Amino acid sequence: MVRIGIGYDSHRLVEGRQLILGGEVVPHSAGLKGHSDGDALCHAITDAILGAAALGDIGRHFPDTDPQYKGANSLALLVRAVGIIHEAGYRIENVDAVVIAERPTLAPHVDRIRARLAGALGVEAGAVSVKGKTNEGMGEVGRAEAIAVHAVALLRRG
Ligand code: MG
């Protein structure tokens, strides 16, 4: 049995923070604001795998009102979500994500982000796709004031 899940997240870009995407630092003049480290890519993938298993979402398992998640390493939360779906009998077939960012250009960083995510997901890098895209100058994302991420995950049970 295969199950598909979708995840979405967006965070505002602010000065004075490191930009972290998929657990990797991406050099940029601003980083993603958030209660955690703001890693919108990890958050979207976490929601995609939890969603595929119908096991809730990141906010239910790791609420941002809980002080223990302040500044949290989102890659570590993703690893915990992988443990949750493994316990329920699922394994990950593949994950695909689109990172919509006017700046910075993601392409030079995509392969190390994929490798990092694959390690967290317990799959080969070939099972993880990350694609950078601009928003053609439109809206907050297009003004490089925010980054948005869409992700899908396919899980197999048994
Ligand atoms: Mg988030």
PDB file of C-alpha atoms and ligand atoms in Angstrom:
ATOM      1  CA  MET A   1       0.000   0.000   0.000  1.00  0.00           C
ATOM      2  CA  VAL A   2       1.334   3.389  -0.947  1.00  0.00           C
ATOM      3  CA  ARG A   3       0.241   6.705   0.528  1.00  0.00           C
ATOM      4  CA  ILE A   4       0.947  10.230  -0.655  1.00  0.00           C
ATOM      5  CA  GLY A   5       1.235  13.319   1.523  1.00  0.00           C
ATOM      6  CA  ILE A   6       1.555  17.036   0.899  1.00  0.00           C
ATOM      7  CA  GLY A   7       3.273  19.695   2.968  1.00  0.00           C
ATOM      8  CA  TYR A   8       3.525  23.464   2.714  1.00  0.00           C
ATOM      9  CA  ASP A   9       5.328  26.086   4.743  1.00  0.00           C
ATOM     10  CA  SER A  10       6.467  29.680   4.445  1.00  0.00           C
ATOM     11  CA  HIS A  11       8.554  31.917   6.638  1.00  0.00           C
ATOM     12  CA  ARG A  12       9.520  35.556   6.532  1.00  0.00           C
ATOM     13  CA  LEU A  13      13.154  36.463   5.764  1.00  0.00           C
ATOM     14  CA  VAL A  14      14.741  38.724   8.377  1.00  0.00           C
ATOM     15  CA  GLU A  15      18.221  40.112   8.854  1.00  0.00           C
ATOM     16  CA  GLY A  16      20.410  38.796  11.638  1.00  0.00           C
ATOM     17  CA  ARG A  17      19.504  35.138  11.243  1.00  0.00           C
ATOM     18  CA  GLN A  18      21.233  32.290   9.450  1.00  0.00           C
ATOM     19  CA  LEU A  19      19.361  30.888   6.475  1.00  0.00           C
ATOM     20  CA  ILE A  20      18.883  27.169   7.094  1.00  0.00           C
ATOM     21  CA  LEU A  21      17.189  24.983   4.486  1.00  0.00           C
ATOM     22  CA  GLY A  22      17.052  21.208   4.753  1.00  0.00           C
ATOM     23  CA  GLY A  23      19.395  21.372   7.727  1.00  0.00           C
ATOM     24  CA  GLU A  24      22.125  23.119   5.710  1.00  0.00           C
ATOM     25  CA  VAL A  25      23.315  26.694   6.127  1.00  0.00           C
ATOM     26  CA  VAL A  26      22.808  28.608   2.872  1.00  0.00           C
ATOM     27  CA  PRO A  27      24.869  31.811   2.668  1.00  0.00           C
ATOM     28  CA  HIS A  28      22.532  34.831   2.438  1.00  0.00           C
ATOM     29  CA  SER A  29      22.064  38.291   3.945  1.00  0.00           C
ATOM     30  CA  ALA A  30      18.921  37.184   5.817  1.00  0.00           C
ATOM     31  CA  GLY A  31      17.483  34.086   7.454  1.00  0.00           C
ATOM     32  CA  LEU A  32      14.039  32.641   8.102  1.00  0.00           C
ATOM     33  CA  LYS A  33      12.160  33.972  11.088  1.00  0.00           C
ATOM     34  CA  GLY A  34      10.564  31.400  13.332  1.00  0.00           C
ATOM     35  CA  HIS A  35      10.128  29.957  16.804  1.00  0.00           C
ATOM     36  CA  SER A  36      12.421  27.151  15.627  1.00  0.00           C
ATOM     37  CA  ASP A  37      15.399  27.634  13.309  1.00  0.00           C
ATOM     38  CA  GLY A  38      12.826  28.573  10.631  1.00  0.00           C
ATOM     39  CA  ASP A  39      13.791  25.754   8.275  1.00  0.00           C
ATOM     40  CA  ALA A  40      10.703  25.860   6.037  1.00  0.00           C
ATOM     41  CA  LEU A  41      11.999  23.020   3.854  1.00  0.00           C
ATOM     42  CA  CYS A  42      12.242  20.632   6.808  1.00  0.00           C
ATOM     43  CA  HIS A  43       8.836  21.811   8.045  1.00  0.00           C
ATOM     44  CA  ALA A  44       7.127  21.173   4.691  1.00  0.00           C
ATOM     45  CA  ILE A  45       8.699  17.710   4.365  1.00  0.00           C
ATOM     46  CA  THR A  46       7.759  16.873   7.963  1.00  0.00           C
ATOM     47  CA  ASP A  47       4.140  17.737   7.172  1.00  0.00           C
ATOM     48  CA  ALA A  48       4.258  15.737   3.933  1.00  0.00           C
ATOM     49  CA  ILE A  49       5.419  12.518   5.606  1.00  0.00           C
ATOM     50  CA  LEU A  50       3.089  12.917   8.599  1.00  0.00           C
ATOM     51  CA  GLY A  51       0.261  13.747   6.207  1.00  0.00           C
ATOM     52  CA  ALA A  52       0.888  10.672   4.065  1.00  0.00           C
ATOM     53  CA  ALA A  53       0.450   8.533   7.185  1.00  0.00           C
ATOM     54  CA  ALA A  54      -2.523  10.656   8.387  1.00  0.00           C
ATOM     55  CA  LEU A  55      -0.623  11.176  11.629  1.00  0.00           C
ATOM     56  CA  GLY A  56      -1.257  14.866  12.120  1.00  0.00           C
ATOM     57  CA  ASP A  57       1.181  17.661  11.439  1.00  0.00           C
ATOM     58  CA  ILE A  58       4.279  19.362  12.750  1.00  0.00           C
ATOM     59  CA  GLY A  59       2.269  21.731  14.939  1.00  0.00           C
ATOM     60  CA  ARG A  60       0.556  18.847  16.700  1.00  0.00           C
ATOM     61  CA  HIS A  61       3.724  16.905  17.433  1.00  0.00           C
ATOM     62  CA  PHE A  62       6.074  19.851  18.078  1.00  0.00           C
ATOM     63  CA  PRO A  63       3.924  22.882  19.049  1.00  0.00           C
ATOM     64  CA  ASP A  64       5.573  26.286  18.589  1.00  0.00           C
ATOM     65  CA  THR A  65       3.942  27.391  21.852  1.00  0.00           C
ATOM     66  CA  ASP A  66       6.178  24.911  23.689  1.00  0.00           C
ATOM     67  CA  PRO A  67       9.383  26.580  24.949  1.00  0.00           C
ATOM     68  CA  GLN A  68      11.355  23.355  24.368  1.00  0.00           C
ATOM     69  CA  TYR A  69      11.062  23.981  20.619  1.00  0.00           C
ATOM     70  CA  LYS A  70      12.374  27.557  20.737  1.00  0.00           C
ATOM     71  CA  GLY A  71      15.325  27.699  18.339  1.00  0.00           C
ATOM     72  CA  ALA A  72      14.736  24.007  17.634  1.00  0.00           C
ATOM     73  CA  ASN A  73      16.811  22.184  15.048  1.00  0.00           C
ATOM     74  CA  SER A  74      14.138  21.382  12.471  1.00  0.00           C
ATOM     75  CA  LEU A  75      16.203  18.592  10.937  1.00  0.00           C
ATOM     76  CA  ALA A  76      16.114  16.857  14.332  1.00  0.00           C
ATOM     77  CA  LEU A  77      12.324  17.296  14.419  1.00  0.00           C
ATOM     78  CA  LEU A  78      12.151  15.761  10.938  1.00  0.00           C
ATOM     79  CA  VAL A  79      14.141  12.759  12.216  1.00  0.00           C
ATOM     80  CA  ARG A  80      11.604  12.410  15.040  1.00  0.00           C
ATOM     81  CA  ALA A  81       8.723  12.554  12.545  1.00  0.00           C
ATOM     82  CA  VAL A  82      10.428   9.804  10.507  1.00  0.00           C
ATOM     83  CA  GLY A  83      10.507   7.739  13.721  1.00  0.00           C
ATOM     84  CA  ILE A  84       6.776   8.329  14.192  1.00  0.00           C
ATOM     85  CA  ILE A  85       5.901   7.051  10.715  1.00  0.00           C
ATOM     86  CA  HIS A  86       8.337   4.120  11.007  1.00  0.00           C
ATOM     87  CA  GLU A  87       6.618   3.102  14.251  1.00  0.00           C
ATOM     88  CA  ALA A  88       3.315   3.147  12.392  1.00  0.00           C
ATOM     89  CA  GLY A  89       4.762   0.709   9.838  1.00  0.00           C
ATOM     90  CA  TYR A  90       5.561   3.094   6.988  1.00  0.00           C
ATOM     91  CA  ARG A  91       8.781   3.670   5.114  1.00  0.00           C
ATOM     92  CA  ILE A  92       9.610   6.520   2.763  1.00  0.00           C
ATOM     93  CA  GLU A  93       9.778   5.845  -0.970  1.00  0.00           C
ATOM     94  CA  ASN A  94      10.618   9.356  -2.112  1.00  0.00           C
ATOM     95  CA  VAL A  95      10.229  13.028  -1.340  1.00  0.00           C
ATOM     96  CA  ASP A  96      10.026  15.943  -3.765  1.00  0.00           C
ATOM     97  CA  ALA A  97      10.094  19.612  -2.800  1.00  0.00           C
ATOM     98  CA  VAL A  98       9.932  23.022  -4.447  1.00  0.00           C
ATOM     99  CA  VAL A  99      11.615  25.905  -2.613  1.00  0.00           C
ATOM    100  CA  ILE A 100      10.233  29.215  -3.874  1.00  0.00           C
ATOM    101  CA  ALA A 101      12.797  31.907  -3.171  1.00  0.00           C
ATOM    102  CA  GLU A 102      13.616  34.996  -5.195  1.00  0.00           C
ATOM    103  CA  ARG A 103      17.008  35.040  -3.459  1.00  0.00           C
ATOM    104  CA  PRO A 104      19.358  33.350  -2.865  1.00  0.00           C
ATOM    105  CA  THR A 105      19.762  31.052  -5.853  1.00  0.00           C
ATOM    106  CA  LEU A 106      19.434  27.556  -4.465  1.00  0.00           C
ATOM    107  CA  ALA A 107      20.952  25.507  -7.282  1.00  0.00           C
ATOM    108  CA  PRO A 108      24.572  25.578  -5.983  1.00  0.00           C
ATOM    109  CA  HIS A 109      23.373  24.177  -2.632  1.00  0.00           C
ATOM    110  CA  VAL A 110      20.799  21.635  -3.758  1.00  0.00           C
ATOM    111  CA  ASP A 111      23.005  18.548  -3.743  1.00  0.00           C
ATOM    112  CA  ARG A 112      24.292  18.981  -0.194  1.00  0.00           C
ATOM    113  CA  ILE A 113      20.745  19.784   0.985  1.00  0.00           C
ATOM    114  CA  ARG A 114      19.488  16.582  -0.679  1.00  0.00           C
ATOM    115  CA  ALA A 115      22.257  14.563   0.958  1.00  0.00           C
ATOM    116  CA  ARG A 116      21.474  16.058   4.373  1.00  0.00           C
ATOM    117  CA  LEU A 117      17.742  15.389   4.006  1.00  0.00           C
ATOM    118  CA  ALA A 118      18.351  11.846   2.765  1.00  0.00           C
ATOM    119  CA  GLY A 119      20.332  11.137   5.926  1.00  0.00           C
ATOM    120  CA  ALA A 120      17.490  12.441   8.078  1.00  0.00           C
ATOM    121  CA  LEU A 121      14.881  10.515   6.108  1.00  0.00           C
ATOM    122  CA  GLY A 122      16.875   7.283   6.070  1.00  0.00           C
ATOM    123  CA  VAL A 123      16.800   7.013   2.273  1.00  0.00           C
ATOM    124  CA  GLU A 124      19.309   7.377  -0.555  1.00  0.00           C
ATOM    125  CA  ALA A 125      19.924  10.852  -1.964  1.00  0.00           C
ATOM    126  CA  GLY A 126      18.314   9.657  -5.199  1.00  0.00           C
ATOM    127  CA  ALA A 127      15.005   9.422  -3.336  1.00  0.00           C
ATOM    128  CA  VAL A 128      15.085  13.118  -2.402  1.00  0.00           C
ATOM    129  CA  SER A 129      14.463  15.906  -4.886  1.00  0.00           C
ATOM    130  CA  VAL A 130      14.780  19.605  -4.058  1.00  0.00           C
ATOM    131  CA  LYS A 131      14.132  22.230  -6.702  1.00  0.00           C
ATOM    132  CA  GLY A 132      14.651  25.970  -6.432  1.00  0.00           C
ATOM    133  CA  LYS A 133      12.288  28.368  -8.143  1.00  0.00           C
ATOM    134  CA  THR A 134      11.666  32.107  -8.111  1.00  0.00           C
ATOM    135  CA  ASN A 135       8.233  33.728  -7.865  1.00  0.00           C
ATOM    136  CA  GLU A 136       8.920  35.967 -10.866  1.00  0.00           C
ATOM    137  CA  GLY A 137       8.984  39.042  -8.633  1.00  0.00           C
ATOM    138  CA  MET A 138       5.401  38.616  -7.478  1.00  0.00           C
ATOM    139  CA  GLY A 139       4.235  39.188  -3.913  1.00  0.00           C
ATOM    140  CA  GLU A 140       6.225  38.866  -0.683  1.00  0.00           C
ATOM    141  CA  VAL A 141       8.158  35.859  -1.938  1.00  0.00           C
ATOM    142  CA  GLY A 142       8.920  37.706  -5.164  1.00  0.00           C
ATOM    143  CA  ARG A 143      10.233  40.686  -3.188  1.00  0.00           C
ATOM    144  CA  ALA A 144      12.585  38.287  -1.361  1.00  0.00           C
ATOM    145  CA  GLU A 145      10.778  39.002   1.920  1.00  0.00           C
ATOM    146  CA  ALA A 146       9.820  35.374   2.445  1.00  0.00           C
ATOM    147  CA  ILE A 147      10.479  31.830   1.279  1.00  0.00           C
ATOM    148  CA  ALA A 148       7.735  29.274   0.605  1.00  0.00           C
ATOM    149  CA  VAL A 149       8.086  25.516   0.225  1.00  0.00           C
ATOM    150  CA  HIS A 150       5.840  22.809  -1.175  1.00  0.00           C
ATOM    151  CA  ALA A 151       6.663  19.140  -0.601  1.00  0.00           C
ATOM    152  CA  VAL A 152       5.186  15.755  -1.390  1.00  0.00           C
ATOM    153  CA  ALA A 153       6.128  12.396   0.071  1.00  0.00           C
ATOM    154  CA  LEU A 154       5.290   8.862  -0.951  1.00  0.00           C
ATOM    155  CA  LEU A 155       5.221   6.253   1.812  1.00  0.00           C
ATOM    156  CA  ARG A 156       4.883   2.491   1.595  1.00  0.00           C
ATOM    157  CA  ARG A 157       3.448   0.326   4.342  1.00  0.00           C
ATOM    158  CA  GLY A 158       4.585  -3.198   5.051  1.00  0.00           C
TER     159      GLY A 158
HETATM  160 MG    MG B   1       7.436  26.468   9.645  1.00  0.00          MG
END
